[in-house]
Each structure stands twice: as structure tokens, then as C-alpha cells.
Amino acid sequence: MDTGPVPRVAVVAFVVKGEFVLLGKRLSSMGHSTFALPGGHLEFGESFEECAAREVKEETGLDIEKIEFLTVTNNVFLDQPKPAHYVTVFMRSVLADPTQVPKNIEPEKCEGWDWYDWKNLPNPLFAPLEKMVRSGFNPFPSE
Ligand code: 8DG
Ligand code: MG
């Protein structure tokens, strides 16, 4: 039976370093040329924390710790080459080793990773992230 398209679960991570966050310019067809967080699809049986750590490692080579749930948003992309629907789980984390430098492990999917000042984010941001920023969402821990 063909059930047609279904919503999928994505887990993405704010890797925070002081006031900076790690972003990369997407080369995938969805959100091409926009700045997004590392992340990807939740695999069967995985926890959100495991998925965040795995995706960050696979895409940037970085090891993260203090992985915490932040929020979840509903993202419907009907204006894309391939319409999609994601329930996106946003996590926060820090580097296990603050001296570790991101590597662009999947150059076909990302132009490169860099640290960006939260008060001076690059443009354009990937739509789900743009929506959060515009709503005033702050990914940093409150002291
Ligand atoms: P995978 O097959 O390795 O699991 O997936 P991927 O190739 O890394 O997929 P992705 O496009 O990076 O992430 C899956 C979906 O997550 C993406 O198509 C839409 C959703 N998503 C958001 N916001 C963000 C974000 O800031 N970064 C990333 N990478 N994905 C996001 O809704
Ligand atoms: Mg990804």
C-alpha cells in the first residue's frame, strides 16, 4: 500500500561556545545555500542525545557533551523541490574538548562549518532556524 509522504523526525544541535554557535551552509537541495545547525534524521531506537552526538560527529568530527533538550518545532516545507515535513528536535551541547576544530566531513552536504556570534548571525538562515531566531528564542543556558 502506498501511504504517500509522512512527517519525519530530525534532531539538530546548537553546539555553543561562549556566545557563538556552530553553523554550516547547506548544499542539500532542501534549504540550499542557507546556514543551518548540524543534525539529521533520528534513527530507529536512538535517544535524542545519541542522535545529536552521532550527527555532530558524522558531519563535523566534533565530540560533544552536556547534551540537553531545548525545544521542538513543526516544519512543513511545501515550497521545496521535494516537499517535506519535519518534527525538529533542538538540542544544546558544548565541546568535550574546547580546543577541537570542526572538519567538513560531508563536503557534498555542507560548504563548511564555522562559529558565528549569536548577535551577528549570517544570512540567510535555514527556515526552521530563522523562525526560531525571529521568535526571540535564545539557545544559551541562563545563569
Ligand atoms: P541523515 O541522512 O544523515 O540522517 O540526514 P542529513 O542528510 O544530515 O539530513 P539534514 O538535511 O541535515 O537534516 C534532516 C532534516 O532536519 C532537514 O532536512 C530538515 C530538518 N532540519 C530543521 N532544521 C535543521 C537545521 O538547522 N539543520 C539541519 N541539519 N537540519 C534541520 O528543521
Ligand atoms: Mg545533516
mmCIF file of C-alpha atoms and ligand atoms in Angstrom:
data_model
loop_
_atom_site.group_PDB
_atom_site.id
_atom_site.type_symbol
_atom_site.label_atom_id
_atom_site.label_comp_id
_atom_site.label_asym_id
_atom_site.label_seq_id
_atom_site.Cartn_x
_atom_site.Cartn_y
_atom_site.Cartn_z
ATOM 1 C CA MET A 1 0.000 0.000 0.000
ATOM 2 C CA ASP A 2 1.381 3.427 -0.941
ATOM 3 C CA THR A 3 0.853 5.692 2.066
ATOM 4 C CA GLY A 4 2.348 8.832 0.459
ATOM 5 C CA PRO A 5 4.717 11.240 2.212
ATOM 6 C CA VAL A 6 4.913 11.186 6.013
ATOM 7 C CA PRO A 7 6.379 13.539 8.665
ATOM 8 C CA ARG A 8 9.915 12.617 9.777
ATOM 9 C CA VAL A 9 11.854 13.346 12.971
ATOM 10 C CA ALA A 10 15.052 15.407 12.780
ATOM 11 C CA VAL A 11 17.440 16.135 15.642
ATOM 12 C CA VAL A 12 19.678 19.192 15.344
ATOM 13 C CA ALA A 13 22.216 20.592 17.789
ATOM 14 C CA PHE A 14 23.266 24.014 18.938
ATOM 15 C CA VAL A 15 26.941 23.455 19.744
ATOM 16 C CA VAL A 16 27.598 26.537 21.847
ATOM 17 C CA LYS A 17 30.930 28.106 22.669
ATOM 18 C CA GLY A 18 30.532 31.287 24.744
ATOM 19 C CA GLU A 19 28.197 33.497 22.685
ATOM 20 C CA PHE A 20 28.998 31.581 19.493
ATOM 21 C CA VAL A 21 27.146 28.752 17.725
ATOM 22 C CA LEU A 22 28.335 26.311 15.065
ATOM 23 C CA LEU A 23 26.654 26.706 11.655
ATOM 24 C CA GLY A 24 27.309 25.435 8.145
ATOM 25 C CA LYS A 25 25.999 26.492 4.744
ATOM 26 C CA ARG A 26 23.786 23.725 3.338
ATOM 27 C CA LEU A 27 24.437 22.192 -0.074
ATOM 28 C CA SER A 28 21.497 19.738 0.087
ATOM 29 C CA SER A 29 18.559 20.633 -2.154
ATOM 30 C CA MET A 30 16.343 21.487 0.801
ATOM 31 C CA GLY A 31 17.430 24.875 2.111
ATOM 32 C CA HIS A 32 20.344 25.075 -0.347
ATOM 33 C CA SER A 33 22.778 27.916 0.482
ATOM 34 C CA THR A 34 21.229 28.634 3.885
ATOM 35 C CA PHE A 35 23.043 28.427 7.232
ATOM 36 C CA ALA A 36 21.929 25.557 9.467
ATOM 37 C CA LEU A 37 22.861 23.571 12.543
ATOM 38 C CA PRO A 38 24.496 20.165 12.367
ATOM 39 C CA GLY A 39 21.878 17.423 12.572
ATOM 40 C CA GLY A 40 19.907 14.797 10.713
ATOM 41 C CA HIS A 41 17.323 12.056 10.928
ATOM 42 C CA LEU A 42 16.550 10.213 14.141
ATOM 43 C CA GLU A 43 17.340 6.524 13.658
ATOM 44 C CA PHE A 44 15.237 3.665 14.954
ATOM 45 C CA GLY A 45 15.829 3.116 18.686
ATOM 46 C CA GLU A 46 18.001 6.199 19.217
ATOM 47 C CA SER A 47 17.647 8.741 22.018
ATOM 48 C CA PHE A 48 17.687 12.450 21.066
ATOM 49 C CA GLU A 49 21.052 12.789 22.845
ATOM 50 C CA GLU A 50 22.559 9.835 20.949
ATOM 51 C CA CYS A 51 21.284 11.185 17.641
ATOM 52 C CA ALA A 52 22.699 14.690 18.308
ATOM 53 C CA ALA A 53 26.122 13.259 19.261
ATOM 54 C CA ARG A 54 26.182 10.939 16.230
ATOM 55 C CA GLU A 55 25.154 13.593 13.697
ATOM 56 C CA VAL A 56 27.599 16.187 15.057
ATOM 57 C CA LYS A 57 30.402 13.601 14.941
ATOM 58 C CA GLU A 58 29.498 12.394 11.412
ATOM 59 C CA GLU A 59 29.247 15.929 9.995
ATOM 60 C CA THR A 60 31.951 17.854 11.895
ATOM 61 C CA GLY A 61 34.192 15.301 13.643
ATOM 62 C CA LEU A 62 33.483 17.075 16.946
ATOM 63 C CA ASP A 63 32.760 15.298 20.215
ATOM 64 C CA ILE A 64 30.028 16.975 22.253
ATOM 65 C CA GLU A 65 28.869 16.704 25.864
ATOM 66 C CA LYS A 66 26.266 18.179 28.234
ATOM 67 C CA ILE A 67 23.646 17.375 25.601
ATOM 68 C CA GLU A 68 20.264 18.757 26.643
ATOM 69 C CA PHE A 69 16.836 19.044 25.072
ATOM 70 C CA LEU A 70 15.797 22.637 24.249
ATOM 71 C CA THR A 71 12.598 22.626 22.230
ATOM 72 C CA VAL A 72 10.741 21.063 19.321
ATOM 73 C CA THR A 73 9.192 22.736 16.270
ATOM 74 C CA ASN A 74 6.938 21.613 13.445
ATOM 75 C CA ASN A 75 8.326 22.403 9.979
ATOM 76 C CA VAL A 76 6.404 21.958 6.770
ATOM 77 C CA PHE A 77 8.353 22.600 3.571
ATOM 78 C CA LEU A 78 5.877 22.701 0.704
ATOM 79 C CA ASP A 79 7.834 25.179 -1.441
ATOM 80 C CA GLN A 80 10.889 22.892 -1.798
ATOM 81 C CA PRO A 81 11.941 20.781 -4.814
ATOM 82 C CA LYS A 82 10.791 17.783 -2.756
ATOM 83 C CA PRO A 83 8.011 18.737 -0.293
ATOM 84 C CA ALA A 84 8.827 17.553 3.235
ATOM 85 C CA HIS A 85 7.553 17.695 6.794
ATOM 86 C CA TYR A 86 9.905 17.532 9.804
ATOM 87 C CA VAL A 87 9.318 17.495 13.506
ATOM 88 C CA THR A 88 12.611 19.065 14.512
ATOM 89 C CA VAL A 89 14.084 18.447 17.954
ATOM 90 C CA PHE A 90 16.584 21.129 19.002
ATOM 91 C CA MET A 91 19.305 20.119 21.435
ATOM 92 C CA ARG A 92 22.103 22.112 23.101
ATOM 93 C CA SER A 93 25.632 20.900 23.758
ATOM 94 C CA VAL A 94 29.203 22.027 24.322
ATOM 95 C CA LEU A 95 32.521 20.706 23.018
ATOM 96 C CA ALA A 96 34.028 17.872 25.031
ATOM 97 C CA ASP A 97 37.428 19.369 24.142
ATOM 98 C CA PRO A 98 37.172 23.164 23.663
ATOM 99 C CA THR A 99 40.327 23.175 21.519
ATOM 100 C CA GLN A 100 38.858 20.750 18.949
ATOM 101 C CA VAL A 101 38.281 22.293 15.495
ATOM 102 C CA PRO A 102 35.338 21.367 13.188
ATOM 103 C CA LYS A 103 36.103 19.423 9.990
ATOM 104 C CA ASN A 104 33.852 19.396 6.926
ATOM 105 C CA ILE A 105 33.363 15.636 6.745
ATOM 106 C CA GLU A 106 30.427 15.697 4.282
ATOM 107 C CA PRO A 107 31.514 18.318 1.708
ATOM 108 C CA GLU A 108 28.696 17.274 -0.644
ATOM 109 C CA LYS A 109 26.156 18.361 2.012
ATOM 110 C CA CYS A 110 27.841 21.403 3.587
ATOM 111 C CA GLU A 111 30.132 24.189 2.397
ATOM 112 C CA GLY A 112 31.960 24.264 5.742
ATOM 113 C CA TRP A 113 31.479 24.768 9.485
ATOM 114 C CA ASP A 114 32.268 27.902 11.444
ATOM 115 C CA TRP A 115 31.473 29.661 14.707
ATOM 116 C CA TYR A 116 29.050 32.581 14.483
ATOM 117 C CA ASP A 117 28.233 35.237 17.055
ATOM 118 C CA TRP A 118 24.582 34.822 18.100
ATOM 119 C CA LYS A 119 24.247 38.642 17.952
ATOM 120 C CA ASN A 120 25.566 38.728 14.382
ATOM 121 C CA LEU A 121 24.232 35.627 12.604
ATOM 122 C CA PRO A 122 24.897 35.011 8.896
ATOM 123 C CA ASN A 123 22.187 35.240 6.233
ATOM 124 C CA PRO A 124 20.074 33.571 5.106
ATOM 125 C CA LEU A 125 19.412 31.118 7.907
ATOM 126 C CA PHE A 126 17.677 27.798 7.159
ATOM 127 C CA ALA A 127 13.907 28.440 7.543
ATOM 128 C CA PRO A 128 13.325 26.454 10.781
ATOM 129 C CA LEU A 129 16.231 28.263 12.449
ATOM 130 C CA GLU A 130 15.158 31.644 11.049
ATOM 131 C CA LYS A 131 11.691 31.105 12.518
ATOM 132 C CA MET A 132 13.199 30.419 15.961
ATOM 133 C CA VAL A 133 15.510 33.400 15.880
ATOM 134 C CA ARG A 134 12.637 35.690 14.858
ATOM 135 C CA SER A 135 10.514 34.364 17.733
ATOM 136 C CA GLY A 136 13.241 35.562 20.136
ATOM 137 C CA PHE A 137 14.410 32.061 21.092
ATOM 138 C CA ASN A 138 17.741 32.000 22.926
ATOM 139 C CA PRO A 139 19.716 28.717 22.933
ATOM 140 C CA PHE A 140 22.146 29.737 25.694
ATOM 141 C CA PRO A 141 21.931 28.496 29.253
ATOM 142 C CA SER A 142 20.523 31.086 31.652
ATOM 143 C CA GLU A 143 22.951 31.623 34.531
HETATM 144 P P1 8DG B 1 20.998 11.815 7.615
HETATM 145 O O1 8DG B 1 20.541 11.067 6.419
HETATM 146 O O2 8DG B 1 22.487 11.947 7.775
HETATM 147 O O3 8DG B 1 20.292 11.389 8.860
HETATM 148 O O4 8DG B 1 20.424 13.255 7.364
HETATM 149 P P2 8DG B 1 21.115 14.562 6.825
HETATM 150 O O5 8DG B 1 21.491 14.396 5.421
HETATM 151 O O6 8DG B 1 22.161 15.011 7.767
HETATM 152 O O7 8DG B 1 19.826 15.495 6.878
HETATM 153 P P3 8DG B 1 19.675 17.036 7.121
HETATM 154 O O8 8DG B 1 19.011 17.594 5.917
HETATM 155 O O9 8DG B 1 20.927 17.672 7.597
HETATM 156 O O10 8DG B 1 18.654 17.050 8.360
HETATM 157 C C1 8DG B 1 17.391 16.437 8.267
HETATM 158 C C2 8DG B 1 16.295 17.455 8.307
HETATM 159 O O11 8DG B 1 16.235 18.142 9.533
HETATM 160 C C3 8DG B 1 16.384 18.592 7.308
HETATM 161 O O12 8DG B 1 16.186 18.144 6.004
HETATM 162 C C4 8DG B 1 15.314 19.485 7.843
HETATM 163 C C5 8DG B 1 15.464 19.302 9.358
HETATM 164 N N1 8DG B 1 16.146 20.463 9.963
HETATM 165 C C6 8DG B 1 15.460 21.501 10.530
HETATM 166 N N2 8DG B 1 16.350 22.438 10.969
HETATM 167 C C7 8DG B 1 17.599 21.976 10.697
HETATM 168 C C8 8DG B 1 18.892 22.510 10.927
HETATM 169 O O13 8DG B 1 19.102 23.585 11.492
HETATM 170 N N3 8DG B 1 19.932 21.760 10.485
HETATM 171 C C9 8DG B 1 19.751 20.540 9.874
HETATM 172 N N4 8DG B 1 20.836 19.865 9.512
HETATM 173 N N5 8DG B 1 18.525 20.014 9.649
HETATM 174 C C10 8DG B 1 17.465 20.723 10.046
HETATM 175 O O14 8DG B 1 14.247 21.547 10.602
HETATM 176 MG MG MG B 2 22.724 16.915 8.306
#
